[in-house]
Short mmCIF file of C-alpha atoms and ligand atoms in Angstrom, two decimals:
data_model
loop_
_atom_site.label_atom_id
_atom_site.label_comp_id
_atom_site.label_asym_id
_atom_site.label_seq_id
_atom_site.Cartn_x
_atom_site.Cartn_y
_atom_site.Cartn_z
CA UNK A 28 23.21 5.69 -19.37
CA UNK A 29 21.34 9.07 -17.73
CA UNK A 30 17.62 9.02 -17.26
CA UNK A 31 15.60 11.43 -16.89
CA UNK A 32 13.13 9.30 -13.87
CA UNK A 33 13.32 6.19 -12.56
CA UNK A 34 10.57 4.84 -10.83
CA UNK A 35 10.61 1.99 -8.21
CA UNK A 36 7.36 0.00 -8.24
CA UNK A 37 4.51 0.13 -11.03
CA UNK A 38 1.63 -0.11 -8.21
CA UNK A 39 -0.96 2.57 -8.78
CA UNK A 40 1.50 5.07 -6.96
CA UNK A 41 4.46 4.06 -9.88
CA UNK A 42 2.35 3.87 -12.64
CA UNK A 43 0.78 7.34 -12.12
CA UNK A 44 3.89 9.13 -11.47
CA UNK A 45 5.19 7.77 -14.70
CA UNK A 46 2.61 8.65 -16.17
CA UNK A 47 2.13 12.38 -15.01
CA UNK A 48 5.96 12.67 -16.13
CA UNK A 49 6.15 10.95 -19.42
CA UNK A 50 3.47 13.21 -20.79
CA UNK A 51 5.07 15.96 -20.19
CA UNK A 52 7.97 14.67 -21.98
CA UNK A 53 10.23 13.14 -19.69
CA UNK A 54 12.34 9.62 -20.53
CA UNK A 55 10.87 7.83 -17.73
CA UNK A 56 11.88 3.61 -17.07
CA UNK A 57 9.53 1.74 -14.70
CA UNK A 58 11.43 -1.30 -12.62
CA UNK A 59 8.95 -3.82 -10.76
CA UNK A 60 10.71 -6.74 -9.07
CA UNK A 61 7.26 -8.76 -9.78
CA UNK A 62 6.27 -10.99 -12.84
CA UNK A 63 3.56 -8.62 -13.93
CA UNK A 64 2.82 -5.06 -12.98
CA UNK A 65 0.00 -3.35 -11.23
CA UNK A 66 0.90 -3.66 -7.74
CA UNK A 67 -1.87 -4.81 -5.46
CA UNK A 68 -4.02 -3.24 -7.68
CA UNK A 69 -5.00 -6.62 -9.64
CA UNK A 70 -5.93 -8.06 -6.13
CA UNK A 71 -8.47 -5.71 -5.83
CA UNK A 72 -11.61 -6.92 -7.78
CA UNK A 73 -14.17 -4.82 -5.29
CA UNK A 74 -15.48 -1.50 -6.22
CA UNK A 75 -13.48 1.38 -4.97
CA UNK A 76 -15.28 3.82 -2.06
CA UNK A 77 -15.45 7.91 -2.35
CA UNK A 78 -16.36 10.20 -5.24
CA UNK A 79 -16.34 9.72 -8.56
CA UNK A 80 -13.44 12.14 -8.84
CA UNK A 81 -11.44 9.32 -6.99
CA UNK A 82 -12.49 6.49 -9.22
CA UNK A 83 -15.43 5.19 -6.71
CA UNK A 84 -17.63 2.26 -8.47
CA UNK A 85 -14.59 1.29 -10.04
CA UNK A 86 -13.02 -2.04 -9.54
CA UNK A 87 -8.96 -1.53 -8.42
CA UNK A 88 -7.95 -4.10 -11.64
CA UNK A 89 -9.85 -2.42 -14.04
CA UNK A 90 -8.40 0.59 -13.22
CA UNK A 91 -4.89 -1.14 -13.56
CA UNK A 92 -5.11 -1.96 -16.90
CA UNK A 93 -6.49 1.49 -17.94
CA UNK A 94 -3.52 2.78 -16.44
CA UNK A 95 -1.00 0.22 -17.95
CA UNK A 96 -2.51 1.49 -20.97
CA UNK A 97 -1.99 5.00 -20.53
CA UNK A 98 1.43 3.93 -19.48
CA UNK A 99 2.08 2.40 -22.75
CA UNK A 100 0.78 4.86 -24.54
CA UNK A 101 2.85 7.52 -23.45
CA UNK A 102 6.40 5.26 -24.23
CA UNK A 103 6.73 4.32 -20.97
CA UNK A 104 9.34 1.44 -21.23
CA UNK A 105 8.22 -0.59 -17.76
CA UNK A 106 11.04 -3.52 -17.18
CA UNK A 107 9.63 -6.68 -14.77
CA UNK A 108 11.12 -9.07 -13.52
CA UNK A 109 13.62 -6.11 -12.01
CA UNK A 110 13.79 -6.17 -7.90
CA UNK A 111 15.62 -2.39 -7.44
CA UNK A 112 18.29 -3.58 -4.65
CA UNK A 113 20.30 -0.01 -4.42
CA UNK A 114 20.23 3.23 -4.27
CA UNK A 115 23.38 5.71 -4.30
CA UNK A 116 24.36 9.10 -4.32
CA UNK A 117 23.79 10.96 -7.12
CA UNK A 118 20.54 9.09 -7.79
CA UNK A 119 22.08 6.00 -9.02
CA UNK A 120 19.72 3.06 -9.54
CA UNK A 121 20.96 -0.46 -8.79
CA UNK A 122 18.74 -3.50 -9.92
CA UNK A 123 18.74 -7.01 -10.81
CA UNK A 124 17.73 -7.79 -14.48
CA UNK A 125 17.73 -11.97 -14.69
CA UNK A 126 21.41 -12.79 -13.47
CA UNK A 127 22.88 -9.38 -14.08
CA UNK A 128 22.97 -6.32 -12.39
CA UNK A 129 22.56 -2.46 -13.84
CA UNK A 130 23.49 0.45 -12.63
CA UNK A 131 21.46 3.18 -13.84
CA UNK A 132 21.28 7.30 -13.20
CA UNK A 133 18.68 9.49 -13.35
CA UNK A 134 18.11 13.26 -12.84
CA UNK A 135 14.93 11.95 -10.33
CA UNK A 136 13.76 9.01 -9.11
CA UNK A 137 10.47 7.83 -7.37
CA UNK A 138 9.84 5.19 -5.15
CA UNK A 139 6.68 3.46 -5.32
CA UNK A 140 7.77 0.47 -3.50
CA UNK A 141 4.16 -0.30 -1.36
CA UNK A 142 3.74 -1.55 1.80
CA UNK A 143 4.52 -5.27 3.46
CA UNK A 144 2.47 -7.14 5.67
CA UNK A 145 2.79 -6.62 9.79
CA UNK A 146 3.01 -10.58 11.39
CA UNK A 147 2.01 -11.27 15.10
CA UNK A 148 4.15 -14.00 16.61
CA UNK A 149 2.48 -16.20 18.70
CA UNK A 150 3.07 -20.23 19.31
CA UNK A 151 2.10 -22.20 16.05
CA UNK A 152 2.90 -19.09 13.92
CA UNK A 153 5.62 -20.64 11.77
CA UNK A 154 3.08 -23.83 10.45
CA UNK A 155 1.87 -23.95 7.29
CA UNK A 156 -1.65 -22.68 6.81
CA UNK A 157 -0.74 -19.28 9.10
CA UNK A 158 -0.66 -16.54 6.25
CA UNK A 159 -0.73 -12.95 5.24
CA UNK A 160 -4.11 -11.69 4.55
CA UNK A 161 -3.21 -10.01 1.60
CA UNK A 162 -1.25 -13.55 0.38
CA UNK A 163 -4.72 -15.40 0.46
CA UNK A 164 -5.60 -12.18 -1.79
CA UNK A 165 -2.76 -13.15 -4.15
CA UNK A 166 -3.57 -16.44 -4.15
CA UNK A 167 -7.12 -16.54 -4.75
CA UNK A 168 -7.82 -13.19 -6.92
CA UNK A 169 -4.26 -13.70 -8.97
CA UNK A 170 -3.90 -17.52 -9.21
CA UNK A 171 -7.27 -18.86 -8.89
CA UNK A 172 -6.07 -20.81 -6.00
CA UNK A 173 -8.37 -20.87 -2.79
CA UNK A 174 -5.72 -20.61 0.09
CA UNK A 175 -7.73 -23.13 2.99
CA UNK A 176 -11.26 -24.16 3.39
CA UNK A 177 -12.07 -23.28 7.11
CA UNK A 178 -9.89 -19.81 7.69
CA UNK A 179 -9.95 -17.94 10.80
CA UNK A 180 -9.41 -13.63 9.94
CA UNK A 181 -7.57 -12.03 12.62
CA UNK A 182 -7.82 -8.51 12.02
CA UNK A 183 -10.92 -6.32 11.46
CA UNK A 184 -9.48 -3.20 9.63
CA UNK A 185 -10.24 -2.86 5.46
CA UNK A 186 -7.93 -5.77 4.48
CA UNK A 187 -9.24 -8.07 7.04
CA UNK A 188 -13.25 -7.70 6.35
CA UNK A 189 -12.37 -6.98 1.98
CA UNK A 190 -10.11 -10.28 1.86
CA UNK A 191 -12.67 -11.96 4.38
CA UNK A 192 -15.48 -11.12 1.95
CA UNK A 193 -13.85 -12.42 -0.99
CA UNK A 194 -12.55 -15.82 0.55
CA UNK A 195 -15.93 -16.02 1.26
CA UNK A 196 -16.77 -15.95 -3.01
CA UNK A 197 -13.74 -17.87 -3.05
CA UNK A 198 -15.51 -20.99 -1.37
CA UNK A 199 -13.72 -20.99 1.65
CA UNK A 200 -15.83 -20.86 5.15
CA UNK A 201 -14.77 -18.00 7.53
CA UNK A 202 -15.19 -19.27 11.05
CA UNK A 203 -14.76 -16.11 12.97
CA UNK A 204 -13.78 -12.62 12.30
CA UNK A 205 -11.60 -11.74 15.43
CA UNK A 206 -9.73 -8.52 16.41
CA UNK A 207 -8.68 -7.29 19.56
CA UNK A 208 -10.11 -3.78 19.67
CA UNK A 209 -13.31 -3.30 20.51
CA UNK A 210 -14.54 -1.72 17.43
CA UNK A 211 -14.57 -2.53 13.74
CA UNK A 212 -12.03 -0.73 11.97
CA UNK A 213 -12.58 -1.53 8.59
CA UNK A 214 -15.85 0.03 6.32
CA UNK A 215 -19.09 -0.32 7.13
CA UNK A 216 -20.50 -1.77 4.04
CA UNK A 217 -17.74 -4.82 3.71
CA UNK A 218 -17.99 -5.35 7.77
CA UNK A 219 -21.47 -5.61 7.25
CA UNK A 220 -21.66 -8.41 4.12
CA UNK A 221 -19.69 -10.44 5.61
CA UNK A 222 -21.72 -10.64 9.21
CA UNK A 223 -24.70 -10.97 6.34
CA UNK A 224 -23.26 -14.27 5.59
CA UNK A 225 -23.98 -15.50 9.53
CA UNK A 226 -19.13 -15.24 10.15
CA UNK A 227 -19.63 -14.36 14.13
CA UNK A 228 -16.98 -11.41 14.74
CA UNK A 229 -15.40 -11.52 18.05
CA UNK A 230 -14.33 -8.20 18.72
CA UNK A 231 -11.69 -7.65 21.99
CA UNK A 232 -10.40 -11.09 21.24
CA UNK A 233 -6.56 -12.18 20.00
CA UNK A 234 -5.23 -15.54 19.01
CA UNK A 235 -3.33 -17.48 21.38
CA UNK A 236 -2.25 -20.33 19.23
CA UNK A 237 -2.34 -22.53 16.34
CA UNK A 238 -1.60 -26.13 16.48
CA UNK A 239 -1.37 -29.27 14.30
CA UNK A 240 1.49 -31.68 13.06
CA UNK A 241 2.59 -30.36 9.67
CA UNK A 242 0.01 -27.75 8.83
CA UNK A 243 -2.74 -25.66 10.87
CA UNK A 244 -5.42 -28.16 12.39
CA UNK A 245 -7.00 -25.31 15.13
CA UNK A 246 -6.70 -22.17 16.48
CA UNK A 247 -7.56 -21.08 20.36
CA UNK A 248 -8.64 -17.34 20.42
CA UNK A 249 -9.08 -15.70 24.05
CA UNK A 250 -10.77 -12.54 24.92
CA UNK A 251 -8.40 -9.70 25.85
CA UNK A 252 -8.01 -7.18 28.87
CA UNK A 253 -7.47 -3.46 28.84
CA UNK A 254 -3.51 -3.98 28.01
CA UNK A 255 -4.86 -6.57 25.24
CA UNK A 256 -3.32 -9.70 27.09
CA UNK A 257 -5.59 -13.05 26.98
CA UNK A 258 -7.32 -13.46 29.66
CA UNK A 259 -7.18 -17.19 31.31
CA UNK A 260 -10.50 -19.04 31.23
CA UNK A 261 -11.66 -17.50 28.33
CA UNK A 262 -10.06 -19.88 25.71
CA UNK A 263 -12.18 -21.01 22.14
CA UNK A 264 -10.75 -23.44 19.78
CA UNK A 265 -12.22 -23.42 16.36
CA UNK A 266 -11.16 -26.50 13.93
CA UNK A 267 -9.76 -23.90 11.14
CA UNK A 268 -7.02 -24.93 8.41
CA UNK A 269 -6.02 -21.70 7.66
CA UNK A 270 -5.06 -18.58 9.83
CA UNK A 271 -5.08 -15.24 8.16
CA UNK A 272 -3.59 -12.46 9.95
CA UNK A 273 -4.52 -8.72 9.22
CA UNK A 274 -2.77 -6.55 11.28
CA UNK A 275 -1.46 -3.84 9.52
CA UNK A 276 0.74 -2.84 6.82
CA UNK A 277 3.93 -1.00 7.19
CA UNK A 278 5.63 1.04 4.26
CA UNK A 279 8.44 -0.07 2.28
CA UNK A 280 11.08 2.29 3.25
CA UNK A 281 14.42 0.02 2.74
CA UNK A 282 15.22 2.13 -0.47
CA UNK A 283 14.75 5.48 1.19
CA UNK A 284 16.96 4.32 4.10
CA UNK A 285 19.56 3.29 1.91
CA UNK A 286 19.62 6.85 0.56
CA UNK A 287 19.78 8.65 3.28
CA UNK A 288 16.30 10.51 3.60
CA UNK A 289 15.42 11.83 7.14
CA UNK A 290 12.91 9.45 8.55
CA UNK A 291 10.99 9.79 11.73
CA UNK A 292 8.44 7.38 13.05
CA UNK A 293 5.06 8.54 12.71
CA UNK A 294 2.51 5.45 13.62
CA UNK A 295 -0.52 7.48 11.88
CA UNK A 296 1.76 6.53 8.96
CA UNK A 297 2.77 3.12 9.59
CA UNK A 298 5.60 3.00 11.75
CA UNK A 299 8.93 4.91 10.17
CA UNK A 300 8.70 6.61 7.26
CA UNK A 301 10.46 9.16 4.86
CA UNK A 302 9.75 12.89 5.59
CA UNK A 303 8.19 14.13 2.98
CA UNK A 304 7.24 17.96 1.53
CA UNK A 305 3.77 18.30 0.70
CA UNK A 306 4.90 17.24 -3.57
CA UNK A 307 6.70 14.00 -1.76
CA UNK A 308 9.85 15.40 -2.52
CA UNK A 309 12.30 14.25 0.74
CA UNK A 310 15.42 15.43 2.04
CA UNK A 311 17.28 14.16 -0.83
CA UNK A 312 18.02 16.41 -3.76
CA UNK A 313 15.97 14.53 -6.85
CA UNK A 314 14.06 11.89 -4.44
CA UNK A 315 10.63 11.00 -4.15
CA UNK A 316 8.35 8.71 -2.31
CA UNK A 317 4.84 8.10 -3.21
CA UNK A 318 1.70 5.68 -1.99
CA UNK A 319 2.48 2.91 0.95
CA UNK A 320 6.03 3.52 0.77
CA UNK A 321 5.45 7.19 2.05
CA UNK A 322 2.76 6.11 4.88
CA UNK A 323 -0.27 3.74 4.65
CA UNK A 324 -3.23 4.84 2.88
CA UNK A 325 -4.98 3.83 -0.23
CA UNK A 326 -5.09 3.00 -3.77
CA UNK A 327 -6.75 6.29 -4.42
CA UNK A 328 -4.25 8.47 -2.66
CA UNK A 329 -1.17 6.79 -3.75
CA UNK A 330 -2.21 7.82 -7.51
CA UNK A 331 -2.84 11.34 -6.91
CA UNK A 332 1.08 11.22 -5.16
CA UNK A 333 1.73 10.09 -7.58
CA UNK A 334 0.85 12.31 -9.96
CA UNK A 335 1.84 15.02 -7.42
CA UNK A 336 5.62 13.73 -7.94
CA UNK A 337 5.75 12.89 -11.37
CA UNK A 338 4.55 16.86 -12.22
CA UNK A 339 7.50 18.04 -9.12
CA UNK A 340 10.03 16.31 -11.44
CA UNK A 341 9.04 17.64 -14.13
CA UNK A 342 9.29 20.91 -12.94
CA UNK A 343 12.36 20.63 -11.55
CA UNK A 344 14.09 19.45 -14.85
CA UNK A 345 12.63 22.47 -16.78
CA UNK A 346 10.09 20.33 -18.97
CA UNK A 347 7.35 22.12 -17.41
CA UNK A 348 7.34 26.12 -16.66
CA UNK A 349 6.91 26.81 -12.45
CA UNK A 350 3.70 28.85 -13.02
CA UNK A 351 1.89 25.85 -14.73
CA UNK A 352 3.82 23.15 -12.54
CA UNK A 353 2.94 24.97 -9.31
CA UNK A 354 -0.74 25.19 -10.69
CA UNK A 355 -0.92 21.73 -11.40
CA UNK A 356 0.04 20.41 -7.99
CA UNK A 357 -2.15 22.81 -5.99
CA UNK A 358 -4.98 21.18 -8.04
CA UNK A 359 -3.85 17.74 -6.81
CA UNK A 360 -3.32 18.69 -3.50
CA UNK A 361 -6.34 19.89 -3.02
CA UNK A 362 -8.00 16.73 -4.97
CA UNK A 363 -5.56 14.76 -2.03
CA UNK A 364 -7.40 16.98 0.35
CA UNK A 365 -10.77 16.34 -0.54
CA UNK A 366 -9.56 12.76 -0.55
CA UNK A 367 -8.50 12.82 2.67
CA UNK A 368 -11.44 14.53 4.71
CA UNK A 369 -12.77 12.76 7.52
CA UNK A 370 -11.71 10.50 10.79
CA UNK A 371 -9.35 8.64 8.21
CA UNK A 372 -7.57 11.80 7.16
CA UNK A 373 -7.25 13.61 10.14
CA UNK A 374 -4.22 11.31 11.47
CA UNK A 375 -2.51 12.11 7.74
CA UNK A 376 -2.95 15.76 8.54
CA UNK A 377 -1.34 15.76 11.91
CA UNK A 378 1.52 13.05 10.63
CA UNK A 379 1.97 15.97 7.70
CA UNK A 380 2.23 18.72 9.94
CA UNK A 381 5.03 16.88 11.97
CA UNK A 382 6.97 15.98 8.55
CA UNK A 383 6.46 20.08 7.58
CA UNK A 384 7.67 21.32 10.34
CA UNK A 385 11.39 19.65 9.33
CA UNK A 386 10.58 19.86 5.26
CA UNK A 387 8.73 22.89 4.71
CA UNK A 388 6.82 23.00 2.04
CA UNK A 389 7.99 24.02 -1.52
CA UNK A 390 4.73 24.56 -3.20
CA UNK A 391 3.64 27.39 -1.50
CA UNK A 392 6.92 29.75 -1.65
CA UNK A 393 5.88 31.47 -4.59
CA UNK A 394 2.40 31.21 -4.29
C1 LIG B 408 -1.40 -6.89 1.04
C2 LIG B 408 -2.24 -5.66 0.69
C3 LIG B 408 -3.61 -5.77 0.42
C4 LIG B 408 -4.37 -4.63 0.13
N1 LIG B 408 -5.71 -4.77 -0.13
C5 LIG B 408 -6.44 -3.66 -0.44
C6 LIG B 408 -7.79 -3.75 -0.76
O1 LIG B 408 -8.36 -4.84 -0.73
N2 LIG B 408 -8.48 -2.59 -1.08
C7 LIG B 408 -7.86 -1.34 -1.13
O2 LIG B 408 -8.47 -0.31 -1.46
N3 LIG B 408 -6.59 -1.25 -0.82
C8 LIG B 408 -5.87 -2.36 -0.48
N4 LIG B 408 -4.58 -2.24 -0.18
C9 LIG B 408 -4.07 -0.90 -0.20
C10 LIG B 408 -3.80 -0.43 -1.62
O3 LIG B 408 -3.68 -1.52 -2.49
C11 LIG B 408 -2.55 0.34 -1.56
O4 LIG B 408 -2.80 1.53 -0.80
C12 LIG B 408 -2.03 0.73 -2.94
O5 LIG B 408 -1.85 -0.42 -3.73
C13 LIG B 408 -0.71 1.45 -2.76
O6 LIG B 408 -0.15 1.63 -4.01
P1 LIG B 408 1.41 1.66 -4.17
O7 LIG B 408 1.64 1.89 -5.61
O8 LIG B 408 1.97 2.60 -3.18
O9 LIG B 408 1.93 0.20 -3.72
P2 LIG B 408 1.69 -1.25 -4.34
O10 LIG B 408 0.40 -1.37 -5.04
O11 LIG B 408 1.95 -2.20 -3.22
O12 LIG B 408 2.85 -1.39 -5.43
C14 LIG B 408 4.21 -1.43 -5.07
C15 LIG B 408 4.98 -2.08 -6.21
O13 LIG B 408 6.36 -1.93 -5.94
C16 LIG B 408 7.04 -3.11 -6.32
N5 LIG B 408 8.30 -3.15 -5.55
C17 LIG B 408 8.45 -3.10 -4.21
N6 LIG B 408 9.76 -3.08 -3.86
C18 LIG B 408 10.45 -3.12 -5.03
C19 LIG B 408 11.85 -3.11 -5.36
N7 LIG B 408 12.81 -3.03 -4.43
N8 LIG B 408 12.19 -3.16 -6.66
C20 LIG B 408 11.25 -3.22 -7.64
N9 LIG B 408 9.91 -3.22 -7.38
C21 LIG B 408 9.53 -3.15 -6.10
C22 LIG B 408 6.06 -4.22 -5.97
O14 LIG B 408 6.31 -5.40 -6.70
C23 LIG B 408 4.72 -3.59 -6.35
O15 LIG B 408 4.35 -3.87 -7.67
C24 LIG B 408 -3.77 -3.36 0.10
C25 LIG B 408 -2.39 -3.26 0.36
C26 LIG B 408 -1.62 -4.38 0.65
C27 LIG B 408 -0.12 -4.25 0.91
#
């Protein structure tokens, strides 16, 4: 069987592309390896930042189900349950449906596959109770299950002071807000309801340990020098059950790898990540990469990539004329741009103007 896309991943990034090509009449099959789809978007039950244009006010699950929704609309056929565990040449998709395996083509695919949490290692990091920030988000927002009742947040960026926040409405107590840096990296407005709530944050700190027999009992946090190394003496141990650790995300790029895109390690992006043209089109003939997978960013960006590679496939298979195709994604782009202004978006910029200068851009050949 020949498809005309496959996409890898229905996070907002997946679901979008799928979108953006199924109505302009492309056959276009979803596979998510999880239960339901969405992504992380379903975690996400605060409002959204930016303009209105970028879906600010909104709450990230509300605007999952209007796009599952559109999805289905538009015949979409989205298969879960379906962890995508190859990629070949000539686009061919390999993935695990219950105990079998298919082997699909396609005349494009797009990977949506997200991001996975960064770990610190330090001793007492394997017990029980030491977990991803954004699993206490699964656990509490998606299963109604509040991960620990004293937690200790060790990271101050936007997943640290969000999921902070809401294990706070989850019941739990935070004890401290640490993060080695002496700033807070995260917004402004969560940062500050959170230190509303009286959680001390203890900036240019790091965790030394966790201890306890079969689960986390305490934690010792130590205040950090200019090469972020504890310093002695300046030990505190807080009587926590639970440690969460958000330090960074870093794209999905197994897939990619497997197919051979040119990568290059851009840590404005994440660490390594696929070089991309400015439609996420990479070095492979037919392959995209979209959201997290592509470099770390948001929920808002991710969709308009989204969109941005769902209308590049569509171009390329004909379904769509070049005039209104190339039309179409300058509007994006400069949607993405608009998106993107500010301290956040100038490390995209220069991370995109490193990727360019090995992919040159397609979109403005003709222009
Ligand atoms: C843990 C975590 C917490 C976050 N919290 C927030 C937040 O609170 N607020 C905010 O604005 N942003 C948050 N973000 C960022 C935001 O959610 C992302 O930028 C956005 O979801 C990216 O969309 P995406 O579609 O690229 O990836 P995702 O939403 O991560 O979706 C990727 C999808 O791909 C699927 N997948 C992965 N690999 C495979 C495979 N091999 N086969 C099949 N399916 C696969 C996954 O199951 C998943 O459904 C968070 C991100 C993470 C990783």
């Amino acid at each position: 069987m020949r498809r005309d896309l496959i996409v890898v991943g229905a996070g907002p990034a997946g679901l979008c592309a799928a979108i953006e090509a199924a109505g302009q009449g492309l056959d276009v099959v979803v596979y998510d390896e999880n239960a339901k789809p969405g992504g992380q978007l379903f975690k996400q039950i605060h409002k959204f930042f930016g303009s209105k244009e970028h879906r600010a006010r909104e709450r990230g699950f509300r605007i999952g189900e209007q796009l599952l929704q559109e999805a289905a609309d538009l015949g979409v056929e989205v298969v879960l349950g379906a962890p995508v565990i190859g990629l070949y040449q000539g686009l061919t998709v390999q993935a695990q449906i219950d105990a079998r395996i298919e082997r699909v083509r396609a005349n494009g695919v797009i990977l949506a596959t997200g991001a996975s949490e960064n770990m610190i290692p330090f001793p007492g990091w394997t017990l029980p109770g030491v977990i991803g920030a954004g699993a206490a988000q699964t656990m509490a927002n998606l299963h109604g299950i509040r991960p620990g009742n004293d937690l200790l947040m060790v990271g101050c960026g936007n997943v640290g002071v969000v999921v902070a926040y809401q294990m706070l409405q989850a019941g739990c107590r935070v004890r401290a807000m640490i993060d080695a840096g002496s700033t807070i990296g995260g917004y402004g407005v969560h940062a500050a309801k959170v230190a509303r709530t009286g959680v001390p944050f203890h900036l240019g700190h790091t965790i030394v340990r966790a201890e306890g027999d079969a689960r986390v009992e305490s934690a010792t946090i130590a205040q950090v020098d200019d090469r972020w190394q504890p310093v002695p003496g300046t030990e505190k141990q807080l009587d926590v059950d639970t440690v969460c650790l958000a330090v960074g995300l870093s794209p999905s790029i197994q897939l990619a790898a497997m197919a051979g895109c040119r990568m290059l390690h851009l840590p404005e992006m994440g660490g390594r990540v696929p070089v991309r043209r400015e439609d996420c089109s990479t070095s492979v003939s037919g392959l995209y990469v979209v959201g997290d997978a592509g470099g770390i960013e948001e929920a808002s960006s991710a969709m308009i990539q989204g969109r941005m590679a769902g209308m590049a496939c569509a171009m390329e298979q004909g379904f769509i004329s070049p005039v209104v195709g190339k039309d179409r994604l300058r509007m994006l782009r400069d949607s993405l741009d608009r998106l993107r202004e500010g301290p956040f978006g100038e490390r995209i910029r220069g991370a995109e103007n490193r990727m360019q200068a090995v992919l040159p851009s397609r979109l403005e050949e003709t222009a």
